[in-house]
PDB file of C-alpha atoms and ligand atoms in Angstrom:
ATOM      1  CA  GLN P 156      -1.521  13.841  -9.484  1.00  0.00           C
ATOM      2  CA  HIS P 157       0.164  10.863  -9.272  1.00  0.00           C
ATOM      3  CA  PRO P 158      -1.809   8.726  -6.663  1.00  0.00           C
ATOM      4  CA  LEU P 159      -0.070   7.718  -3.505  1.00  0.00           C
ATOM      5  CA  VAL P 160       1.589   4.509  -3.827  1.00  0.00           C
ATOM      6  CA  VAL P 161       1.633   2.683   0.006  1.00  0.00           C
ATOM      7  CA  ALA P 162       4.631  -0.358  -0.531  1.00  0.00           C
ATOM      8  CA  VAL P 163       4.442  -2.757   2.499  1.00  0.00           C
ATOM      9  CA  ASP P 164       6.997  -5.346   2.933  1.00  0.00           C
ATOM     10  CA  GLY P 165       7.397  -8.365   5.434  1.00  0.00           C
ATOM     11  CA  PRO P 166       7.577 -11.975   5.823  1.00  0.00           C
ATOM     12  CA  ALA P 167       4.987 -14.552   5.995  1.00  0.00           C
ATOM     13  CA  GLY P 168       2.507 -14.572   8.513  1.00  0.00           C
ATOM     14  CA  SER P 169       3.121 -11.044   9.442  1.00  0.00           C
ATOM     15  CA  GLY P 170      -0.375 -10.173   8.251  1.00  0.00           C
ATOM     16  CA  LYS P 171       0.733  -7.967   5.785  1.00  0.00           C
ATOM     17  CA  SER P 172      -1.967  -8.853   3.049  1.00  0.00           C
ATOM     18  CA  SER P 173      -5.169  -8.628   5.125  1.00  0.00           C
ATOM     19  CA  VAL P 174      -3.782  -5.816   6.663  1.00  0.00           C
ATOM     20  CA  SER P 175      -2.841  -4.246   3.313  1.00  0.00           C
ATOM     21  CA  LYS P 176      -6.189  -5.318   1.671  1.00  0.00           C
ATOM     22  CA  ALA P 177      -8.215  -3.480   5.053  1.00  0.00           C
ATOM     23  CA  VAL P 178      -6.212  -0.403   4.548  1.00  0.00           C
ATOM     24  CA  ALA P 179      -7.096  -0.199   0.709  1.00  0.00           C
ATOM     25  CA  ARG P 180     -10.373  -0.799   1.358  1.00  0.00           C
ATOM     26  CA  ARG P 181     -11.123   2.152   3.989  1.00  0.00           C
ATOM     27  CA  LEU P 182      -8.844   4.458   2.097  1.00  0.00           C
ATOM     28  CA  GLY P 183     -10.536   3.674  -1.257  1.00  0.00           C
ATOM     29  CA  TYR P 184      -7.116   2.660  -2.645  1.00  0.00           C
ATOM     30  CA  GLY P 185      -6.332  -0.131  -4.695  1.00  0.00           C
ATOM     31  CA  PHE P 186      -4.832  -3.462  -3.577  1.00  0.00           C
ATOM     32  CA  LEU P 187      -1.795  -5.479  -4.908  1.00  0.00           C
ATOM     33  CA  ASP P 188      -0.912  -8.737  -3.298  1.00  0.00           C
ATOM     34  CA  THR P 189       2.154  -9.458  -5.064  1.00  0.00           C
ATOM     35  CA  GLY P 190       2.563 -12.648  -3.379  1.00  0.00           C
ATOM     36  CA  ALA P 191      -0.313 -14.067  -5.282  1.00  0.00           C
ATOM     37  CA  ALA P 192       1.501 -13.462  -8.814  1.00  0.00           C
ATOM     38  CA  TYR P 193       4.586 -15.410  -7.777  1.00  0.00           C
ATOM     39  CA  ARG P 194       1.738 -18.521  -6.019  1.00  0.00           C
ATOM     40  CA  ALA P 195      -0.198 -18.452  -9.479  1.00  0.00           C
ATOM     41  CA  LEU P 196       3.133 -18.666 -11.590  1.00  0.00           C
ATOM     42  CA  ALA P 197       3.478 -21.415  -9.130  1.00  0.00           C
ATOM     43  CA  TRP P 198       0.522 -22.788  -9.843  1.00  0.00           C
ATOM     44  CA  HIS P 199       0.702 -22.602 -13.455  1.00  0.00           C
ATOM     45  CA  VAL P 200       4.066 -24.320 -13.158  1.00  0.00           C
ATOM     46  CA  ALA P 201       2.452 -27.392 -11.490  1.00  0.00           C
ATOM     47  CA  HIS P 202      -0.288 -27.187 -13.651  1.00  0.00           C
ATOM     48  CA  SER P 203       1.797 -27.678 -16.415  1.00  0.00           C
ATOM     49  CA  GLY P 204       3.291 -30.207 -15.202  1.00  0.00           C
ATOM     50  CA  VAL P 205       6.651 -28.473 -15.065  1.00  0.00           C
ATOM     51  CA  ASP P 206       9.826 -28.880 -12.636  1.00  0.00           C
ATOM     52  CA  PRO P 207       9.737 -25.818  -9.948  1.00  0.00           C
ATOM     53  CA  GLU P 208      13.633 -26.785  -9.998  1.00  0.00           C
ATOM     54  CA  ASP P 209      14.044 -26.671 -13.533  1.00  0.00           C
ATOM     55  CA  THR P 210      15.077 -22.899 -14.045  1.00  0.00           C
ATOM     56  CA  ALA P 211      15.063 -23.472 -17.968  1.00  0.00           C
ATOM     57  CA  ALA P 212      11.640 -24.750 -18.115  1.00  0.00           C
ATOM     58  CA  VAL P 213      10.486 -22.291 -15.420  1.00  0.00           C
ATOM     59  CA  VAL P 214      11.722 -19.454 -17.692  1.00  0.00           C
ATOM     60  CA  ALA P 215      10.212 -20.940 -20.531  1.00  0.00           C
ATOM     61  CA  SER P 216       6.590 -21.769 -18.815  1.00  0.00           C
ATOM     62  CA  LEU P 217       6.276 -17.513 -18.427  1.00  0.00           C
ATOM     63  CA  ASP P 218       5.708 -17.425 -22.533  1.00  0.00           C
ATOM     64  CA  ALA P 219       2.205 -19.190 -21.789  1.00  0.00           C
ATOM     65  CA  PHE P 220       1.428 -17.862 -18.463  1.00  0.00           C
ATOM     66  CA  ASP P 221      -1.916 -15.719 -18.670  1.00  0.00           C
ATOM     67  CA  TYR P 222      -2.850 -14.554 -15.654  1.00  0.00           C
ATOM     68  CA  GLY P 223      -5.325 -11.782 -14.023  1.00  0.00           C
ATOM     69  CA  ILE P 224      -4.435 -10.231 -10.336  1.00  0.00           C
ATOM     70  CA  GLY P 225      -6.872  -8.008  -9.670  1.00  0.00           C
ATOM     71  CA  THR P 226      -6.256  -4.509  -7.937  1.00  0.00           C
ATOM     72  CA  ASP P 227      -9.533  -3.970  -5.818  1.00  0.00           C
ATOM     73  CA  PRO P 228      -9.682  -4.967  -2.640  1.00  0.00           C
ATOM     74  CA  ASP P 229     -13.087  -6.192  -2.557  1.00  0.00           C
ATOM     75  CA  GLY P 230     -13.775  -9.546  -4.062  1.00  0.00           C
ATOM     76  CA  TYR P 231     -10.059  -9.870  -4.869  1.00  0.00           C
ATOM     77  CA  ARG P 232      -9.510 -12.976  -7.528  1.00  0.00           C
ATOM     78  CA  VAL P 233      -6.690 -14.559  -8.992  1.00  0.00           C
ATOM     79  CA  ARG P 234      -7.356 -16.059 -12.304  1.00  0.00           C
ATOM     80  CA  VAL P 235      -4.748 -18.129 -14.542  1.00  0.00           C
ATOM     81  CA  GLY P 236      -5.725 -19.001 -18.014  1.00  0.00           C
ATOM     82  CA  GLU P 237      -9.566 -19.800 -17.450  1.00  0.00           C
ATOM     83  CA  HIS P 238      -9.032 -21.217 -13.938  1.00  0.00           C
ATOM     84  CA  ASP P 239      -9.692 -19.201 -11.026  1.00  0.00           C
ATOM     85  CA  VAL P 240      -7.152 -20.145  -8.583  1.00  0.00           C
ATOM     86  CA  THR P 241      -7.767 -17.652  -5.635  1.00  0.00           C
ATOM     87  CA  GLU P 242      -8.172 -20.578  -3.293  1.00  0.00           C
ATOM     88  CA  ALA P 243      -5.837 -23.064  -4.833  1.00  0.00           C
ATOM     89  CA  ILE P 244      -2.692 -20.826  -4.605  1.00  0.00           C
ATOM     90  CA  ARG P 245      -2.878 -20.801  -0.901  1.00  0.00           C
ATOM     91  CA  GLU P 246      -2.472 -24.494  -0.471  1.00  0.00           C
ATOM     92  CA  PRO P 247       0.627 -26.118   1.077  1.00  0.00           C
ATOM     93  CA  ARG P 248       1.554 -27.397  -2.125  1.00  0.00           C
ATOM     94  CA  ILE P 249       2.110 -24.255  -3.686  1.00  0.00           C
ATOM     95  CA  SER P 250       3.503 -22.743  -1.105  1.00  0.00           C
ATOM     96  CA  GLY P 251       5.957 -25.672  -1.055  1.00  0.00           C
ATOM     97  CA  ILE P 252       7.066 -24.174  -4.210  1.00  0.00           C
ATOM     98  CA  VAL P 253       6.409 -20.824  -4.898  1.00  0.00           C
ATOM     99  CA  SER P 254       9.752 -19.818  -3.381  1.00  0.00           C
ATOM    100  CA  ALA P 255      11.857 -22.169  -5.901  1.00  0.00           C
ATOM    101  CA  VAL P 256       9.999 -20.200  -8.918  1.00  0.00           C
ATOM    102  CA  ALA P 257      10.651 -16.731  -7.520  1.00  0.00           C
ATOM    103  CA  ARG P 258      14.119 -16.681  -6.867  1.00  0.00           C
ATOM    104  CA  VAL P 259      14.586 -17.449 -10.260  1.00  0.00           C
ATOM    105  CA  PRO P 260      16.068 -13.787 -12.212  1.00  0.00           C
ATOM    106  CA  GLU P 261      13.751 -13.604 -15.399  1.00  0.00           C
ATOM    107  CA  VAL P 262      10.456 -14.637 -13.067  1.00  0.00           C
ATOM    108  CA  ARG P 263      11.195 -11.785 -10.995  1.00  0.00           C
ATOM    109  CA  ALA P 264      12.275  -9.404 -14.076  1.00  0.00           C
ATOM    110  CA  HIS P 265       9.348 -10.457 -15.427  1.00  0.00           C
ATOM    111  CA  LEU P 266       6.704 -10.270 -12.663  1.00  0.00           C
ATOM    112  CA  ILE P 267       8.481  -6.778 -11.628  1.00  0.00           C
ATOM    113  CA  GLY P 268       7.513  -5.240 -15.092  1.00  0.00           C
ATOM    114  CA  LEU P 269       4.159  -6.604 -14.609  1.00  0.00           C
ATOM    115  CA  PHE P 270       3.684  -4.739 -11.043  1.00  0.00           C
ATOM    116  CA  ARG P 271       5.292  -1.545 -11.867  1.00  0.00           C
ATOM    117  CA  ALA P 272       2.774  -1.505 -15.188  1.00  0.00           C
ATOM    118  CA  ILE P 273      -0.485  -1.974 -12.787  1.00  0.00           C
ATOM    119  CA  ILE P 274       0.950   0.726 -10.208  1.00  0.00           C
ATOM    120  CA  ALA P 275       1.664   3.577 -13.446  1.00  0.00           C
ATOM    121  CA  ALA P 276      -2.308   2.640 -14.480  1.00  0.00           C
ATOM    122  CA  GLU P 277      -3.864   2.482 -11.437  1.00  0.00           C
ATOM    123  CA  LEU P 278      -6.676   5.428 -11.314  1.00  0.00           C
ATOM    124  CA  ARG P 279      -7.374   5.007  -7.522  1.00  0.00           C
ATOM    125  CA  PRO P 280      -6.204   7.832  -5.372  1.00  0.00           C
ATOM    126  CA  GLY P 281      -3.622   5.154  -4.149  1.00  0.00           C
ATOM    127  CA  ILE P 282      -2.679   1.650  -4.358  1.00  0.00           C
ATOM    128  CA  VAL P 283      -1.128   0.085  -1.502  1.00  0.00           C
ATOM    129  CA  VAL P 284       1.092  -2.565  -2.836  1.00  0.00           C
ATOM    130  CA  GLU P 285       2.637  -5.808  -0.464  1.00  0.00           C
ATOM    131  CA  GLY P 286       5.380  -8.159  -0.462  1.00  0.00           C
ATOM    132  CA  ARG P 287       8.570  -8.967  -0.059  1.00  0.00           C
ATOM    133  CA  ASP P 288      10.637  -6.250  -2.214  1.00  0.00           C
ATOM    134  CA  ILE P 289       8.340  -3.440  -2.866  1.00  0.00           C
ATOM    135  CA  THR P 290       9.936  -1.084  -0.619  1.00  0.00           C
ATOM    136  CA  THR P 291      13.267  -1.901  -2.040  1.00  0.00           C
ATOM    137  CA  VAL P 292      12.992  -3.100  -5.635  1.00  0.00           C
ATOM    138  CA  VAL P 293       9.602  -2.817  -7.234  1.00  0.00           C
ATOM    139  CA  ALA P 294       8.551   0.587  -5.834  1.00  0.00           C
ATOM    140  CA  PRO P 295      11.697   2.338  -3.913  1.00  0.00           C
ATOM    141  CA  ASP P 296      10.617   5.725  -5.088  1.00  0.00           C
ATOM    142  CA  ALA P 297       6.679   5.129  -3.268  1.00  0.00           C
ATOM    143  CA  GLN P 298       5.814   7.864  -1.232  1.00  0.00           C
ATOM    144  CA  VAL P 299       4.782   5.327   1.799  1.00  0.00           C
ATOM    145  CA  ARG P 300       7.430   2.647   2.675  1.00  0.00           C
ATOM    146  CA  ILE P 301       6.371   0.161   5.092  1.00  0.00           C
ATOM    147  CA  LEU P 302       7.712  -3.040   6.827  1.00  0.00           C
ATOM    148  CA  LEU P 303       5.408  -5.115   8.411  1.00  0.00           C
ATOM    149  CA  THR P 304       6.880  -7.569  10.862  1.00  0.00           C
ATOM    150  CA  ALA P 305       5.762 -10.024  14.188  1.00  0.00           C
ATOM    151  CA  SER P 306       7.517 -12.111  16.585  1.00  0.00           C
ATOM    152  CA  GLU P 307       7.840 -15.681  14.659  1.00  0.00           C
ATOM    153  CA  GLU P 308       6.144 -16.961  17.274  1.00  0.00           C
ATOM    154  CA  VAL P 309       2.853 -14.874  16.883  1.00  0.00           C
ATOM    155  CA  ARG P 310       3.156 -14.968  13.119  1.00  0.00           C
ATOM    156  CA  MET P 311       3.126 -19.332  13.517  1.00  0.00           C
ATOM    157  CA  SER P 312       0.074 -19.038  15.290  1.00  0.00           C
ATOM    158  CA  ARG P 313      -2.068 -16.450  13.058  1.00  0.00           C
ATOM    159  CA  ARG P 314      -1.101 -18.473  10.203  1.00  0.00           C
ATOM    160  CA  ALA P 315      -2.093 -21.820  12.008  1.00  0.00           C
ATOM    161  CA  ALA P 316      -5.351 -20.007  12.980  1.00  0.00           C
ATOM    162  CA  GLU P 317      -5.803 -18.997   9.181  1.00  0.00           C
ATOM    163  CA  LEU P 318      -4.862 -22.347   7.831  1.00  0.00           C
ATOM    164  CA  ALA P 319      -7.246 -23.987  10.365  1.00  0.00           C
ATOM    165  CA  GLY P 320      -7.709 -27.685   9.367  1.00  0.00           C
ATOM    166  CA  HIS P 321      -4.067 -27.985   8.510  1.00  0.00           C
ATOM    167  CA  ASP P 322      -1.291 -29.679  10.480  1.00  0.00           C
ATOM    168  CA  ALA P 323      -0.059 -26.693  12.718  1.00  0.00           C
ATOM    169  CA  ALA P 324       3.562 -28.084  12.896  1.00  0.00           C
ATOM    170  CA  ALA P 325       3.905 -29.012   9.341  1.00  0.00           C
ATOM    171  CA  THR P 326       2.591 -25.120   8.491  1.00  0.00           C
ATOM    172  CA  GLY P 327       5.083 -23.709  11.121  1.00  0.00           C
ATOM    173  CA  ALA P 328       7.929 -25.546   9.524  1.00  0.00           C
ATOM    174  CA  GLN P 329       7.332 -24.624   5.885  1.00  0.00           C
ATOM    175  CA  LEU P 330       6.878 -21.163   6.737  1.00  0.00           C
ATOM    176  CA  ARG P 331      10.102 -21.196   8.406  1.00  0.00           C
ATOM    177  CA  ALA P 332      11.702 -22.683   5.301  1.00  0.00           C
ATOM    178  CA  ARG P 333      10.071 -20.375   2.925  1.00  0.00           C
ATOM    179  CA  ASP P 334      11.163 -16.994   4.968  1.00  0.00           C
ATOM    180  CA  ARG P 335      14.722 -18.727   4.662  1.00  0.00           C
ATOM    181  CA  ALA P 336      14.508 -19.274   1.215  1.00  0.00           C
ATOM    182  CA  ASP P 337      12.985 -16.610   0.461  1.00  0.00           C
ATOM    183  CA  SER P 338      15.461 -14.073   2.565  1.00  0.00           C
ATOM    184  CA  LYS P 339      18.230 -15.377   0.413  1.00  0.00           C
ATOM    185  CA  VAL P 340      16.860 -13.542  -2.522  1.00  0.00           C
ATOM    186  CA  VAL P 341      15.286 -10.313  -0.760  1.00  0.00           C
ATOM    187  CA  ASP P 342      15.837  -9.051   2.413  1.00  0.00           C
ATOM    188  CA  PHE P 343      12.676  -8.461   3.754  1.00  0.00           C
ATOM    189  CA  LEU P 344      13.870  -8.896   7.719  1.00  0.00           C
ATOM    190  CA  ASN P 345      15.440  -5.394   8.064  1.00  0.00           C
ATOM    191  CA  ALA P 346      13.767  -2.488   7.424  1.00  0.00           C
ATOM    192  CA  ALA P 347      16.269  -0.703   4.752  1.00  0.00           C
ATOM    193  CA  GLU P 348      16.911   3.413   4.971  1.00  0.00           C
ATOM    194  CA  GLY P 349      13.447   5.298   4.647  1.00  0.00           C
ATOM    195  CA  VAL P 350      11.259   2.527   5.384  1.00  0.00           C
ATOM    196  CA  THR P 351       8.740   2.463   8.543  1.00  0.00           C
ATOM    197  CA  LEU P 352       8.879  -0.904  10.885  1.00  0.00           C
ATOM    198  CA  VAL P 353       5.726  -1.576  11.930  1.00  0.00           C
ATOM    199  CA  ASP P 354       5.724  -4.193  14.494  1.00  0.00           C
ATOM    200  CA  SER P 355       2.253  -6.108  15.107  1.00  0.00           C
ATOM    201  CA  THR P 356       3.415  -8.251  17.495  1.00  0.00           C
ATOM    202  CA  GLU P 357       1.684  -6.517  20.645  1.00  0.00           C
ATOM    203  CA  LEU P 358      -1.042  -5.498  18.124  1.00  0.00           C
ATOM    204  CA  ASP P 359      -4.455  -6.772  17.319  1.00  0.00           C
ATOM    205  CA  PHE P 360      -5.669  -6.512  13.201  1.00  0.00           C
ATOM    206  CA  GLY P 361      -7.696  -3.162  14.015  1.00  0.00           C
ATOM    207  CA  GLN P 362      -4.558  -1.654  15.859  1.00  0.00           C
ATOM    208  CA  THR P 363      -2.428  -2.958  13.397  1.00  0.00           C
ATOM    209  CA  ILE P 364      -4.488  -1.104  10.439  1.00  0.00           C
ATOM    210  CA  ASP P 365      -4.900   2.096  12.530  1.00  0.00           C
ATOM    211  CA  ALA P 366      -0.915   1.847  12.926  1.00  0.00           C
ATOM    212  CA  VAL P 367      -0.395   1.622   9.023  1.00  0.00           C
ATOM    213  CA  ILE P 368      -3.134   4.148   8.384  1.00  0.00           C
ATOM    214  CA  SER P 369      -1.310   6.729  10.629  1.00  0.00           C
ATOM    215  CA  VAL P 370       2.012   6.034   8.826  1.00  0.00           C
ATOM    216  CA  ILE P 371       0.577   7.292   5.295  1.00  0.00           C
ATOM    217  CA  ARG P 372      -1.614   9.831   7.159  1.00  0.00           C
ATOM    218  CA  ALA P 373       1.747  11.406   8.331  1.00  0.00           C
ATOM    219  CA  ALA P 374       3.046  11.525   4.684  1.00  0.00           C
ATOM    220  CA  ASP P 375       0.240  12.416   2.420  1.00  0.00           C
TER     221      ASP P 375
HETATM  222  O1  LIG F 163       3.193 -13.224   0.468  1.00  0.00           O
HETATM  223  P1  LIG F 163       3.494 -14.503   0.080  1.00  0.00           P
HETATM  224  O2  LIG F 163       3.619 -15.531   1.498  1.00  0.00           O
HETATM  225  O3  LIG F 163       1.754 -14.785  -0.503  1.00  0.00           O
HETATM  226  O4  LIG F 163       4.101 -14.652  -0.914  1.00  0.00           O
HETATM  227  C1  LIG F 163       4.283 -16.277  -1.936  1.00  0.00           C
HETATM  228  C2  LIG F 163       5.952 -16.513  -2.246  1.00  0.00           C
HETATM  229  O5  LIG F 163       6.006 -15.087  -3.359  1.00  0.00           O
HETATM  230  C3  LIG F 163       6.861 -15.976  -1.702  1.00  0.00           C
HETATM  231  O6  LIG F 163       7.217 -16.991  -0.148  1.00  0.00           O
HETATM  232  C4  LIG F 163       8.297 -15.203  -2.002  1.00  0.00           C
HETATM  233  O7  LIG F 163       8.406 -16.760  -2.542  1.00  0.00           O
HETATM  234  C5  LIG F 163       7.762 -14.818  -3.210  1.00  0.00           C
HETATM  235  N1  LIG F 163       7.279 -13.094  -3.364  1.00  0.00           N
HETATM  236  C6  LIG F 163       8.377 -12.782  -3.675  1.00  0.00           C
HETATM  237  N2  LIG F 163       8.616 -11.358  -3.799  1.00  0.00           N
HETATM  238  C7  LIG F 163       7.408 -11.121  -3.348  1.00  0.00           C
HETATM  239  C8  LIG F 163       6.125 -11.103  -3.037  1.00  0.00           C
HETATM  240  C9  LIG F 163       6.538 -12.964  -2.969  1.00  0.00           C
HETATM  241  O8  LIG F 163       9.666 -13.521  -4.082  1.00  0.00           O
HETATM  242  N3  LIG F 163       7.505  -9.278  -3.486  1.00  0.00           N
END
């Protein structure tokens, strides 16, 4: 029996990472944060001294990109070579360059191949995969496909709370710039055919988890 694949897409700050992880934990499923892989590559590019706007150099850096992204929702860690980059990939300097790296077609093809291999190998009863193009490109045949959204205002304030200590206005501007850049590459603002929209604007964290779980139960 094939594991149940739950694909969750949404914009930055929609809460899809924390919600998807909590859903995976509750159901005993695996969890794959695809944004973390793009962020890990952005970290690798910066660490190698490569200009993130230099497409050819970014593509060349894929060869030496040795990384590990876990599928365990408990204690989820991200590694590049010898480095544990779990915290570093969340820093504004990485958020500021990740879109430039993620728009390169060879980068996307490389990472999408990896994501599909992880999904196919995942032996748990299911896996929750979250990102921007999971419902449409990575796993369009997933049994459950969800677009998680929230109003821009709510997304900004959630992200500002998450990044307490950073400048809220700068964080908001970066989030908007990232959504604008990312949405030129993949459409994660409109639900594709067959994708269930979950709007968390009026929901708290627990209610959003429940809403996602009821979509999964309805499909199972
Ligand atoms: O989800 P998160 O905000 O961590 O994603 C970081 C970046 O990775 C996004 O801004 C986007 O550029 C890229 N990304 C992507 N496709 C995905 C997931 C993330 O292009 N499926």
